[in-house]
Amino acid sequence: MSEKAYKLATIEAKTERSLIKIPVRVKGAEPVVFGGKEIVVVAGPCSVETPEIMLETALAIKKAGAKIIRAGAFKPRSSPYAFQGLGVEGLRRLAKIREKTGLPFITEVMDTRDVELVSEVADVVQIGARNMQNFSLLKAVGRKGTPVLLKRGLANTIEEWLMSAEYILANGNPNVILCERGIRTFERATRNTLDLNAVPVAKKLTHLPVAVDPSHGTGHTYLVHPMALAAVACGADSIMVEVHPDPSKATSDGQQTQNFAQFAAMMKEIKAVAEAIGRTI
Ligand code: PEP
Ligand code: MN
């Protein structure tokens, strides 16, 4: 691996691990910090849902210990006929939920033309797996200060992922969180193969925080809980999962989405694993 290919992202560029701070817009509240002792749990529906479902979900995940809500307003769908997301209306709903609950939000940006708007309103912008090597998009989010959650591409090496992070850093934005979300392999029992090797590898090679998304990484609700525990055990700084009050009615990705009881049960065990390795949630 050529270190010159990602000279800002390399562990050699810094003496300490990067801490990515997400301000919480509540008077006197501490920021949410990625990359420290705390494991940041992010949860929410795949797509932005009705205001009622969004509020119900936000309150349930917050009660169980999640610090950030996720939901896609602009959705990358394999079929052009599948639901494409609510767009700007989705962003409005997320901002409303933040106002009501204090939870910061993560949402995806897919198009360079939307970077201005999404990075203005979101607390963290997500670059989805399919856009990991959309270099114009990486440069555009790099020119903004809003933290970026950079998903690993479906068929990209760890080195390529780090070079994509480098695009963001090199354009002036130091706030990058890497996110492993599974890669394409010959295995069909799962939607993707969650590459947990990537967690200690990325943490050895870079100073950036590393998140794991076991929802997209497995594609099945029953696998989300055990793989989230494994991700925490191997050093993940954050876990991002899909949660919905009734996954069978979710607009997208219901088959890999947890209900509130499943999420709360997982959180209890995440806490236990975190504490066993000297971390907190
Ligand atoms: C998502 O997080 O909703 C998503 C579409 O993820 P990915 O880009 O990893 O498929
Ligand atoms: Mn999804």
PDB file of C-alpha atoms and ligand atoms in Angstrom:
ATOM      1  CA  MET A   1       0.000   0.000   0.000  1.00  0.00           C
ATOM      2  CA  SER A   2       1.370   3.353  -0.971  1.00  0.00           C
ATOM      3  CA  GLU A   3       1.170   5.782   1.930  1.00  0.00           C
ATOM      4  CA  LYS A   4       1.622   8.697  -0.439  1.00  0.00           C
ATOM      5  CA  ALA A   5      -1.842   7.974  -1.852  1.00  0.00           C
ATOM      6  CA  TYR A   6      -3.478   9.194   1.349  1.00  0.00           C
ATOM      7  CA  LYS A   7      -0.965  11.403   3.085  1.00  0.00           C
ATOM      8  CA  LEU A   8      -3.512  13.316   5.229  1.00  0.00           C
ATOM      9  CA  ALA A   9      -5.591  10.259   6.185  1.00  0.00           C
ATOM     10  CA  THR A  10      -2.587   8.135   7.181  1.00  0.00           C
ATOM     11  CA  ILE A  11      -1.986   7.446  10.860  1.00  0.00           C
ATOM     12  CA  GLU A  12       1.483   8.920  10.340  1.00  0.00           C
ATOM     13  CA  ALA A  13       0.003  12.364   9.689  1.00  0.00           C
ATOM     14  CA  LYS A  14      -1.149  12.790  13.293  1.00  0.00           C
ATOM     15  CA  THR A  15      -0.035  11.830  16.763  1.00  0.00           C
ATOM     16  CA  GLU A  16      -3.589  11.417  18.065  1.00  0.00           C
ATOM     17  CA  ARG A  17      -6.774   9.880  16.688  1.00  0.00           C
ATOM     18  CA  SER A  18      -9.189  12.369  15.118  1.00  0.00           C
ATOM     19  CA  LEU A  19     -12.196  13.338  17.193  1.00  0.00           C
ATOM     20  CA  ILE A  20     -15.131  14.406  15.048  1.00  0.00           C
ATOM     21  CA  LYS A  21     -17.453  16.614  17.094  1.00  0.00           C
ATOM     22  CA  ILE A  22     -21.124  16.990  16.226  1.00  0.00           C
ATOM     23  CA  PRO A  23     -22.744  19.913  18.032  1.00  0.00           C
ATOM     24  CA  VAL A  24     -26.075  19.205  19.737  1.00  0.00           C
ATOM     25  CA  ARG A  25     -28.457  22.133  19.276  1.00  0.00           C
ATOM     26  CA  VAL A  26     -29.763  22.127  22.827  1.00  0.00           C
ATOM     27  CA  LYS A  27     -28.655  24.781  25.305  1.00  0.00           C
ATOM     28  CA  GLY A  28     -25.757  23.534  27.410  1.00  0.00           C
ATOM     29  CA  ALA A  29     -25.555  20.108  25.669  1.00  0.00           C
ATOM     30  CA  GLU A  30     -22.169  18.474  25.030  1.00  0.00           C
ATOM     31  CA  PRO A  31     -21.332  17.591  21.430  1.00  0.00           C
ATOM     32  CA  VAL A  32     -21.528  13.993  20.194  1.00  0.00           C
ATOM     33  CA  VAL A  33     -17.949  12.841  19.577  1.00  0.00           C
ATOM     34  CA  PHE A  34     -16.881  10.173  17.060  1.00  0.00           C
ATOM     35  CA  GLY A  35     -13.488   8.584  17.662  1.00  0.00           C
ATOM     36  CA  GLY A  36     -13.292   8.891  21.448  1.00  0.00           C
ATOM     37  CA  LYS A  37     -14.085   6.470  24.246  1.00  0.00           C
ATOM     38  CA  GLU A  38     -17.807   6.579  23.544  1.00  0.00           C
ATOM     39  CA  ILE A  39     -19.323   4.372  20.855  1.00  0.00           C
ATOM     40  CA  VAL A  40     -21.819   6.551  19.013  1.00  0.00           C
ATOM     41  CA  VAL A  41     -24.991   4.696  18.041  1.00  0.00           C
ATOM     42  CA  VAL A  42     -26.874   6.081  15.047  1.00  0.00           C
ATOM     43  CA  ALA A  43     -30.335   4.714  14.222  1.00  0.00           C
ATOM     44  CA  GLY A  44     -33.421   5.458  12.181  1.00  0.00           C
ATOM     45  CA  PRO A  45     -35.415   4.385   9.159  1.00  0.00           C
ATOM     46  CA  CYS A  46     -33.793   3.754   5.793  1.00  0.00           C
ATOM     47  CA  SER A  47     -35.875   6.530   4.181  1.00  0.00           C
ATOM     48  CA  VAL A  48     -37.492   9.533   5.801  1.00  0.00           C
ATOM     49  CA  GLU A  49     -41.017   8.447   6.744  1.00  0.00           C
ATOM     50  CA  THR A  50     -44.142  10.371   7.887  1.00  0.00           C
ATOM     51  CA  PRO A  51     -43.635  13.052  10.572  1.00  0.00           C
ATOM     52  CA  GLU A  52     -45.435  10.787  13.067  1.00  0.00           C
ATOM     53  CA  ILE A  53     -43.209   7.777  12.350  1.00  0.00           C
ATOM     54  CA  MET A  54     -40.105   9.970  12.441  1.00  0.00           C
ATOM     55  CA  LEU A  55     -41.019  11.383  15.854  1.00  0.00           C
ATOM     56  CA  GLU A  56     -41.991   8.015  17.300  1.00  0.00           C
ATOM     57  CA  THR A  57     -38.712   6.545  16.058  1.00  0.00           C
ATOM     58  CA  ALA A  58     -36.590   9.441  17.290  1.00  0.00           C
ATOM     59  CA  LEU A  59     -38.055   9.200  20.793  1.00  0.00           C
ATOM     60  CA  ALA A  60     -37.632   5.409  20.939  1.00  0.00           C
ATOM     61  CA  ILE A  61     -34.024   5.359  19.760  1.00  0.00           C
ATOM     62  CA  LYS A  62     -33.114   8.263  22.025  1.00  0.00           C
ATOM     63  CA  LYS A  63     -34.622   6.487  25.021  1.00  0.00           C
ATOM     64  CA  ALA A  64     -32.571   3.382  24.195  1.00  0.00           C
ATOM     65  CA  GLY A  65     -29.340   5.421  24.003  1.00  0.00           C
ATOM     66  CA  ALA A  66     -28.852   6.418  20.353  1.00  0.00           C
ATOM     67  CA  LYS A  67     -27.206   9.823  19.932  1.00  0.00           C
ATOM     68  CA  ILE A  68     -27.982  10.583  16.282  1.00  0.00           C
ATOM     69  CA  ILE A  69     -30.910   9.824  13.966  1.00  0.00           C
ATOM     70  CA  ARG A  70     -30.405   8.663  10.379  1.00  0.00           C
ATOM     71  CA  ALA A  71     -32.794   8.645   7.393  1.00  0.00           C
ATOM     72  CA  GLY A  72     -32.402   9.150   3.665  1.00  0.00           C
ATOM     73  CA  ALA A  73     -34.155  12.026   1.907  1.00  0.00           C
ATOM     74  CA  PHE A  74     -32.331  11.356  -1.374  1.00  0.00           C
ATOM     75  CA  LYS A  75     -32.230   7.582  -1.890  1.00  0.00           C
ATOM     76  CA  PRO A  76     -29.850   5.646  -4.172  1.00  0.00           C
ATOM     77  CA  ARG A  77     -32.116   2.830  -5.439  1.00  0.00           C
ATOM     78  CA  SER A  78     -30.988   0.045  -7.769  1.00  0.00           C
ATOM     79  CA  SER A  79     -34.251   0.291  -9.738  1.00  0.00           C
ATOM     80  CA  PRO A  80     -35.344   3.637 -11.182  1.00  0.00           C
ATOM     81  CA  TYR A  81     -38.938   2.588 -10.411  1.00  0.00           C
ATOM     82  CA  ALA A  82     -38.283   2.104  -6.684  1.00  0.00           C
ATOM     83  CA  PHE A  83     -39.096   4.948  -4.245  1.00  0.00           C
ATOM     84  CA  GLN A  84     -36.435   7.641  -4.709  1.00  0.00           C
ATOM     85  CA  GLY A  85     -36.925   9.484  -1.406  1.00  0.00           C
ATOM     86  CA  LEU A  86     -38.804  12.630  -0.382  1.00  0.00           C
ATOM     87  CA  GLY A  87     -35.985  15.020  -1.325  1.00  0.00           C
ATOM     88  CA  VAL A  88     -36.223  18.497   0.175  1.00  0.00           C
ATOM     89  CA  GLU A  89     -39.399  17.609   2.098  1.00  0.00           C
ATOM     90  CA  GLY A  90     -37.403  14.809   3.756  1.00  0.00           C
ATOM     91  CA  LEU A  91     -34.766  17.313   4.892  1.00  0.00           C
ATOM     92  CA  ARG A  92     -37.510  19.538   6.353  1.00  0.00           C
ATOM     93  CA  ARG A  93     -38.913  16.606   8.321  1.00  0.00           C
ATOM     94  CA  LEU A  94     -35.472  15.737   9.689  1.00  0.00           C
ATOM     95  CA  ALA A  95     -34.859  19.336  10.761  1.00  0.00           C
ATOM     96  CA  LYS A  96     -38.220  19.336  12.556  1.00  0.00           C
ATOM     97  CA  ILE A  97     -37.339  16.143  14.420  1.00  0.00           C
ATOM     98  CA  ARG A  98     -34.035  17.664  15.495  1.00  0.00           C
ATOM     99  CA  GLU A  99     -35.895  20.717  16.768  1.00  0.00           C
ATOM    100  CA  LYS A 100     -38.307  18.550  18.763  1.00  0.00           C
ATOM    101  CA  THR A 101     -35.894  15.977  20.176  1.00  0.00           C
ATOM    102  CA  GLY A 102     -32.446  17.588  20.064  1.00  0.00           C
ATOM    103  CA  LEU A 103     -31.077  14.634  18.076  1.00  0.00           C
ATOM    104  CA  PRO A 104     -28.602  15.630  15.331  1.00  0.00           C
ATOM    105  CA  PHE A 105     -29.184  13.878  11.986  1.00  0.00           C
ATOM    106  CA  ILE A 106     -27.225  12.095   9.258  1.00  0.00           C
ATOM    107  CA  THR A 107     -28.583  12.048   5.730  1.00  0.00           C
ATOM    108  CA  GLU A 108     -27.177  11.163   2.329  1.00  0.00           C
ATOM    109  CA  VAL A 109     -26.206  13.569  -0.425  1.00  0.00           C
ATOM    110  CA  MET A 110     -26.113  12.027  -3.901  1.00  0.00           C
ATOM    111  CA  ASP A 111     -25.658  14.937  -6.270  1.00  0.00           C
ATOM    112  CA  THR A 112     -23.106  17.767  -6.308  1.00  0.00           C
ATOM    113  CA  ARG A 113     -25.997  20.168  -6.998  1.00  0.00           C
ATOM    114  CA  ASP A 114     -27.505  19.313  -3.594  1.00  0.00           C
ATOM    115  CA  VAL A 115     -24.301  19.614  -1.526  1.00  0.00           C
ATOM    116  CA  GLU A 116     -24.892  23.270  -0.653  1.00  0.00           C
ATOM    117  CA  LEU A 117     -28.386  22.579   0.700  1.00  0.00           C
ATOM    118  CA  VAL A 118     -27.745  19.235   2.432  1.00  0.00           C
ATOM    119  CA  SER A 119     -24.526  20.334   4.123  1.00  0.00           C
ATOM    120  CA  GLU A 120     -26.246  23.490   5.308  1.00  0.00           C
ATOM    121  CA  VAL A 121     -29.036  21.642   7.121  1.00  0.00           C
ATOM    122  CA  ALA A 122     -27.587  18.207   8.050  1.00  0.00           C
ATOM    123  CA  ASP A 123     -25.311  17.603  11.039  1.00  0.00           C
ATOM    124  CA  VAL A 124     -23.448  14.877   9.116  1.00  0.00           C
ATOM    125  CA  VAL A 125     -23.675  14.251   5.357  1.00  0.00           C
ATOM    126  CA  GLN A 126     -23.459  10.663   4.175  1.00  0.00           C
ATOM    127  CA  ILE A 127     -21.692   9.618   1.005  1.00  0.00           C
ATOM    128  CA  GLY A 128     -23.327   6.324   0.067  1.00  0.00           C
ATOM    129  CA  ALA A 129     -21.503   3.176  -1.003  1.00  0.00           C
ATOM    130  CA  ARG A 130     -22.425   3.708  -4.662  1.00  0.00           C
ATOM    131  CA  ASN A 131     -20.880   7.180  -4.633  1.00  0.00           C
ATOM    132  CA  MET A 132     -17.659   6.338  -2.805  1.00  0.00           C
ATOM    133  CA  GLN A 133     -15.693   7.082  -5.956  1.00  0.00           C
ATOM    134  CA  ASN A 134     -17.806   9.954  -7.232  1.00  0.00           C
ATOM    135  CA  PHE A 135     -14.830  12.274  -7.119  1.00  0.00           C
ATOM    136  CA  SER A 136     -16.786  15.455  -7.938  1.00  0.00           C
ATOM    137  CA  LEU A 137     -19.081  14.724  -4.994  1.00  0.00           C
ATOM    138  CA  LEU A 138     -16.126  13.997  -2.683  1.00  0.00           C
ATOM    139  CA  LYS A 139     -14.476  17.293  -3.670  1.00  0.00           C
ATOM    140  CA  ALA A 140     -17.743  19.173  -3.152  1.00  0.00           C
ATOM    141  CA  VAL A 141     -18.297  17.855   0.409  1.00  0.00           C
ATOM    142  CA  GLY A 142     -14.591  18.405   1.026  1.00  0.00           C
ATOM    143  CA  ARG A 143     -15.031  22.124   0.347  1.00  0.00           C
ATOM    144  CA  LYS A 144     -17.657  22.294   3.124  1.00  0.00           C
ATOM    145  CA  GLY A 145     -17.008  21.942   6.852  1.00  0.00           C
ATOM    146  CA  THR A 146     -19.944  19.624   7.599  1.00  0.00           C
ATOM    147  CA  PRO A 147     -18.735  16.242   8.858  1.00  0.00           C
ATOM    148  CA  VAL A 148     -18.951  13.423   6.310  1.00  0.00           C
ATOM    149  CA  LEU A 149     -19.812   9.757   6.889  1.00  0.00           C
ATOM    150  CA  LEU A 150     -18.033   7.993   4.026  1.00  0.00           C
ATOM    151  CA  LYS A 151     -19.403   4.551   3.270  1.00  0.00           C
ATOM    152  CA  ARG A 152     -17.109   1.949   1.753  1.00  0.00           C
ATOM    153  CA  GLY A 153     -18.069   1.028  -1.808  1.00  0.00           C
ATOM    154  CA  LEU A 154     -19.640  -2.358  -2.561  1.00  0.00           C
ATOM    155  CA  ALA A 155     -16.584  -3.447  -4.511  1.00  0.00           C
ATOM    156  CA  ASN A 156     -13.805  -1.259  -3.212  1.00  0.00           C
ATOM    157  CA  THR A 157     -10.628  -2.097  -1.374  1.00  0.00           C
ATOM    158  CA  ILE A 158      -9.739  -0.492   1.927  1.00  0.00           C
ATOM    159  CA  GLU A 159      -6.992   1.439   0.158  1.00  0.00           C
ATOM    160  CA  GLU A 160      -9.493   2.886  -2.348  1.00  0.00           C
ATOM    161  CA  TRP A 161     -11.790   3.837   0.544  1.00  0.00           C
ATOM    162  CA  LEU A 162      -8.938   5.696   2.249  1.00  0.00           C
ATOM    163  CA  MET A 163      -8.040   7.475  -0.982  1.00  0.00           C
ATOM    164  CA  SER A 164     -11.669   8.631  -1.199  1.00  0.00           C
ATOM    165  CA  ALA A 165     -11.396   9.945   2.367  1.00  0.00           C
ATOM    166  CA  GLU A 166      -8.245  11.725   1.219  1.00  0.00           C
ATOM    167  CA  TYR A 167     -10.227  13.604  -1.464  1.00  0.00           C
ATOM    168  CA  ILE A 168     -12.407  15.084   1.289  1.00  0.00           C
ATOM    169  CA  LEU A 169      -9.470  15.902   3.572  1.00  0.00           C
ATOM    170  CA  ALA A 170      -7.386  17.349   0.732  1.00  0.00           C
ATOM    171  CA  ASN A 171     -10.215  19.710  -0.170  1.00  0.00           C
ATOM    172  CA  GLY A 172     -10.171  21.193   3.314  1.00  0.00           C
ATOM    173  CA  ASN A 173     -12.673  19.188   5.371  1.00  0.00           C
ATOM    174  CA  PRO A 174     -10.936  17.230   8.182  1.00  0.00           C
ATOM    175  CA  ASN A 175     -14.199  15.771   9.534  1.00  0.00           C
ATOM    176  CA  VAL A 176     -14.428  12.331   7.976  1.00  0.00           C
ATOM    177  CA  ILE A 177     -15.946   9.227   9.570  1.00  0.00           C
ATOM    178  CA  LEU A 178     -15.327   5.985   7.670  1.00  0.00           C
ATOM    179  CA  CYS A 179     -18.208   3.480   7.512  1.00  0.00           C
ATOM    180  CA  GLU A 180     -17.903  -0.217   6.662  1.00  0.00           C
ATOM    181  CA  ARG A 181     -21.228  -1.467   5.234  1.00  0.00           C
ATOM    182  CA  GLY A 182     -20.391  -4.790   3.618  1.00  0.00           C
ATOM    183  CA  ILE A 183     -18.878  -5.732   0.291  1.00  0.00           C
ATOM    184  CA  ARG A 184     -20.037  -7.889  -2.636  1.00  0.00           C
ATOM    185  CA  THR A 185     -18.756 -11.443  -2.508  1.00  0.00           C
ATOM    186  CA  PHE A 186     -19.932 -14.786  -3.935  1.00  0.00           C
ATOM    187  CA  GLU A 187     -21.959 -15.379  -0.745  1.00  0.00           C
ATOM    188  CA  ARG A 188     -25.732 -15.077  -1.244  1.00  0.00           C
ATOM    189  CA  ALA A 189     -26.977 -16.022   2.262  1.00  0.00           C
ATOM    190  CA  THR A 190     -26.422 -12.390   3.185  1.00  0.00           C
ATOM    191  CA  ARG A 191     -27.018  -9.226   1.140  1.00  0.00           C
ATOM    192  CA  ASN A 192     -23.362  -8.250   1.531  1.00  0.00           C
ATOM    193  CA  THR A 193     -20.385  -9.662   3.399  1.00  0.00           C
ATOM    194  CA  LEU A 194     -19.726  -7.415   6.385  1.00  0.00           C
ATOM    195  CA  ASP A 195     -15.952  -7.045   6.339  1.00  0.00           C
ATOM    196  CA  LEU A 196     -15.099  -6.590  10.001  1.00  0.00           C
ATOM    197  CA  ASN A 197     -11.410  -6.958   9.148  1.00  0.00           C
ATOM    198  CA  ALA A 198     -11.781  -3.470   7.734  1.00  0.00           C
ATOM    199  CA  VAL A 199     -12.270  -2.009  11.220  1.00  0.00           C
ATOM    200  CA  PRO A 200      -8.889  -2.860  12.759  1.00  0.00           C
ATOM    201  CA  VAL A 201      -7.198  -2.447   9.367  1.00  0.00           C
ATOM    202  CA  ALA A 202      -8.582   1.073   8.867  1.00  0.00           C
ATOM    203  CA  LYS A 203      -7.780   1.985  12.476  1.00  0.00           C
ATOM    204  CA  LYS A 204      -4.208   0.801  12.001  1.00  0.00           C
ATOM    205  CA  LEU A 205      -3.779   2.766   8.780  1.00  0.00           C
ATOM    206  CA  THR A 206      -5.625   5.990   9.654  1.00  0.00           C
ATOM    207  CA  HIS A 207      -6.490   8.330  12.518  1.00  0.00           C
ATOM    208  CA  LEU A 208     -10.119   8.617  11.371  1.00  0.00           C
ATOM    209  CA  PRO A 209     -13.060   7.149  13.325  1.00  0.00           C
ATOM    210  CA  VAL A 210     -14.556   3.961  11.880  1.00  0.00           C
ATOM    211  CA  ALA A 211     -18.293   3.181  11.943  1.00  0.00           C
ATOM    212  CA  VAL A 212     -20.015  -0.090  11.031  1.00  0.00           C
ATOM    213  CA  ASP A 213     -23.460  -0.483   9.435  1.00  0.00           C
ATOM    214  CA  PRO A 214     -24.612  -4.072  10.083  1.00  0.00           C
ATOM    215  CA  SER A 215     -28.037  -3.394   8.495  1.00  0.00           C
ATOM    216  CA  HIS A 216     -26.731  -2.957   4.941  1.00  0.00           C
ATOM    217  CA  GLY A 217     -23.771  -5.178   5.796  1.00  0.00           C
ATOM    218  CA  THR A 218     -25.997  -8.224   6.340  1.00  0.00           C
ATOM    219  CA  GLY A 219     -29.389  -7.451   4.789  1.00  0.00           C
ATOM    220  CA  HIS A 220     -31.317  -9.404   7.449  1.00  0.00           C
ATOM    221  CA  THR A 221     -32.764  -8.119  10.717  1.00  0.00           C
ATOM    222  CA  TYR A 222     -31.740 -11.225  12.693  1.00  0.00           C
ATOM    223  CA  LEU A 223     -28.073 -10.620  11.826  1.00  0.00           C
ATOM    224  CA  VAL A 224     -27.954  -6.952  12.801  1.00  0.00           C
ATOM    225  CA  HIS A 225     -27.736  -7.528  16.562  1.00  0.00           C
ATOM    226  CA  PRO A 226     -24.934 -10.161  16.592  1.00  0.00           C
ATOM    227  CA  MET A 227     -22.876  -8.321  13.988  1.00  0.00           C
ATOM    228  CA  ALA A 228     -23.249  -5.019  15.844  1.00  0.00           C
ATOM    229  CA  LEU A 229     -21.811  -6.701  18.952  1.00  0.00           C
ATOM    230  CA  ALA A 230     -18.946  -8.114  16.893  1.00  0.00           C
ATOM    231  CA  ALA A 231     -18.288  -4.678  15.405  1.00  0.00           C
ATOM    232  CA  VAL A 232     -18.059  -3.116  18.852  1.00  0.00           C
ATOM    233  CA  ALA A 233     -15.782  -5.926  20.038  1.00  0.00           C
ATOM    234  CA  CYS A 234     -13.353  -5.370  17.162  1.00  0.00           C
ATOM    235  CA  GLY A 235     -13.036  -1.630  17.761  1.00  0.00           C
ATOM    236  CA  ALA A 236     -15.795   0.188  15.849  1.00  0.00           C
ATOM    237  CA  ASP A 237     -16.264   3.775  17.027  1.00  0.00           C
ATOM    238  CA  SER A 238     -19.879   3.912  15.899  1.00  0.00           C
ATOM    239  CA  ILE A 239     -22.732   1.601  14.925  1.00  0.00           C
ATOM    240  CA  MET A 240     -25.386   2.701  12.444  1.00  0.00           C
ATOM    241  CA  VAL A 241     -28.580   0.655  12.123  1.00  0.00           C
ATOM    242  CA  GLU A 242     -32.003   0.880  10.509  1.00  0.00           C
ATOM    243  CA  VAL A 243     -34.973   1.088  12.910  1.00  0.00           C
ATOM    244  CA  HIS A 244     -38.710   1.536  12.218  1.00  0.00           C
ATOM    245  CA  PRO A 245     -41.828   1.084  14.407  1.00  0.00           C
ATOM    246  CA  ASP A 246     -43.116  -1.566  11.972  1.00  0.00           C
ATOM    247  CA  PRO A 247     -40.340  -2.770   9.646  1.00  0.00           C
ATOM    248  CA  SER A 248     -42.871  -4.664   7.480  1.00  0.00           C
ATOM    249  CA  LYS A 249     -44.326  -1.262   6.525  1.00  0.00           C
ATOM    250  CA  ALA A 250     -40.994   0.561   6.007  1.00  0.00           C
ATOM    251  CA  THR A 251     -40.719   2.443   2.718  1.00  0.00           C
ATOM    252  CA  SER A 252     -37.378   0.748   2.021  1.00  0.00           C
ATOM    253  CA  ASP A 253     -35.093  -1.922   3.493  1.00  0.00           C
ATOM    254  CA  GLY A 254     -37.693  -3.337   5.924  1.00  0.00           C
ATOM    255  CA  GLN A 255     -36.103  -6.814   5.700  1.00  0.00           C
ATOM    256  CA  GLN A 256     -32.983  -5.555   7.482  1.00  0.00           C
ATOM    257  CA  THR A 257     -34.694  -3.105   9.844  1.00  0.00           C
ATOM    258  CA  GLN A 258     -35.138  -3.594  13.596  1.00  0.00           C
ATOM    259  CA  ASN A 259     -38.292  -2.692  15.535  1.00  0.00           C
ATOM    260  CA  PHE A 260     -38.002  -0.750  18.794  1.00  0.00           C
ATOM    261  CA  ALA A 261     -37.846  -3.836  21.028  1.00  0.00           C
ATOM    262  CA  GLN A 262     -35.112  -5.414  18.907  1.00  0.00           C
ATOM    263  CA  PHE A 263     -33.131  -2.174  18.957  1.00  0.00           C
ATOM    264  CA  ALA A 264     -33.464  -1.739  22.722  1.00  0.00           C
ATOM    265  CA  ALA A 265     -32.393  -5.355  23.339  1.00  0.00           C
ATOM    266  CA  MET A 266     -29.339  -4.858  21.105  1.00  0.00           C
ATOM    267  CA  MET A 267     -28.417  -1.628  22.886  1.00  0.00           C
ATOM    268  CA  LYS A 268     -28.283  -3.413  26.252  1.00  0.00           C
ATOM    269  CA  GLU A 269     -25.754  -5.884  24.887  1.00  0.00           C
ATOM    270  CA  ILE A 270     -23.776  -3.240  23.006  1.00  0.00           C
ATOM    271  CA  LYS A 271     -23.389  -1.469  26.347  1.00  0.00           C
ATOM    272  CA  ALA A 272     -22.124  -4.658  27.993  1.00  0.00           C
ATOM    273  CA  VAL A 273     -19.596  -5.359  25.218  1.00  0.00           C
ATOM    274  CA  ALA A 274     -18.481  -1.719  25.198  1.00  0.00           C
ATOM    275  CA  GLU A 275     -17.888  -1.785  28.952  1.00  0.00           C
ATOM    276  CA  ALA A 276     -15.974  -5.058  28.710  1.00  0.00           C
ATOM    277  CA  ILE A 277     -13.427  -3.326  26.451  1.00  0.00           C
ATOM    278  CA  GLY A 278     -13.245  -0.081  28.424  1.00  0.00           C
ATOM    279  CA  ARG A 279     -15.651   1.927  26.281  1.00  0.00           C
ATOM    280  CA  THR A 280     -19.071   3.460  26.822  1.00  0.00           C
ATOM    281  CA  ILE A 281     -22.244   4.204  24.851  1.00  0.00           C
TER     282      ILE A 281
HETATM  283  C1  PEP B   1     -28.196   3.897   3.479  1.00  0.00           C
HETATM  284  O1  PEP B   1     -27.472   4.033   4.474  1.00  0.00           O
HETATM  285  O2  PEP B   1     -29.418   4.145   3.486  1.00  0.00           O
HETATM  286  C2  PEP B   1     -27.620   3.382   2.216  1.00  0.00           C
HETATM  287  C3  PEP B   1     -28.266   3.495   1.066  1.00  0.00           C
HETATM  288  O3  PEP B   1     -26.447   2.762   2.404  1.00  0.00           O
HETATM  289  P1  PEP B   1     -25.355   2.214   1.356  1.00  0.00           P
HETATM  290  O4  PEP B   1     -24.904   3.395   0.562  1.00  0.00           O
HETATM  291  O5  PEP B   1     -24.317   1.662   2.264  1.00  0.00           O
HETATM  292  O6  PEP B   1     -26.032   1.170   0.517  1.00  0.00           O
HETATM  293 MN    MN B   2     -31.241   1.313   3.658  1.00  0.00          MN
END
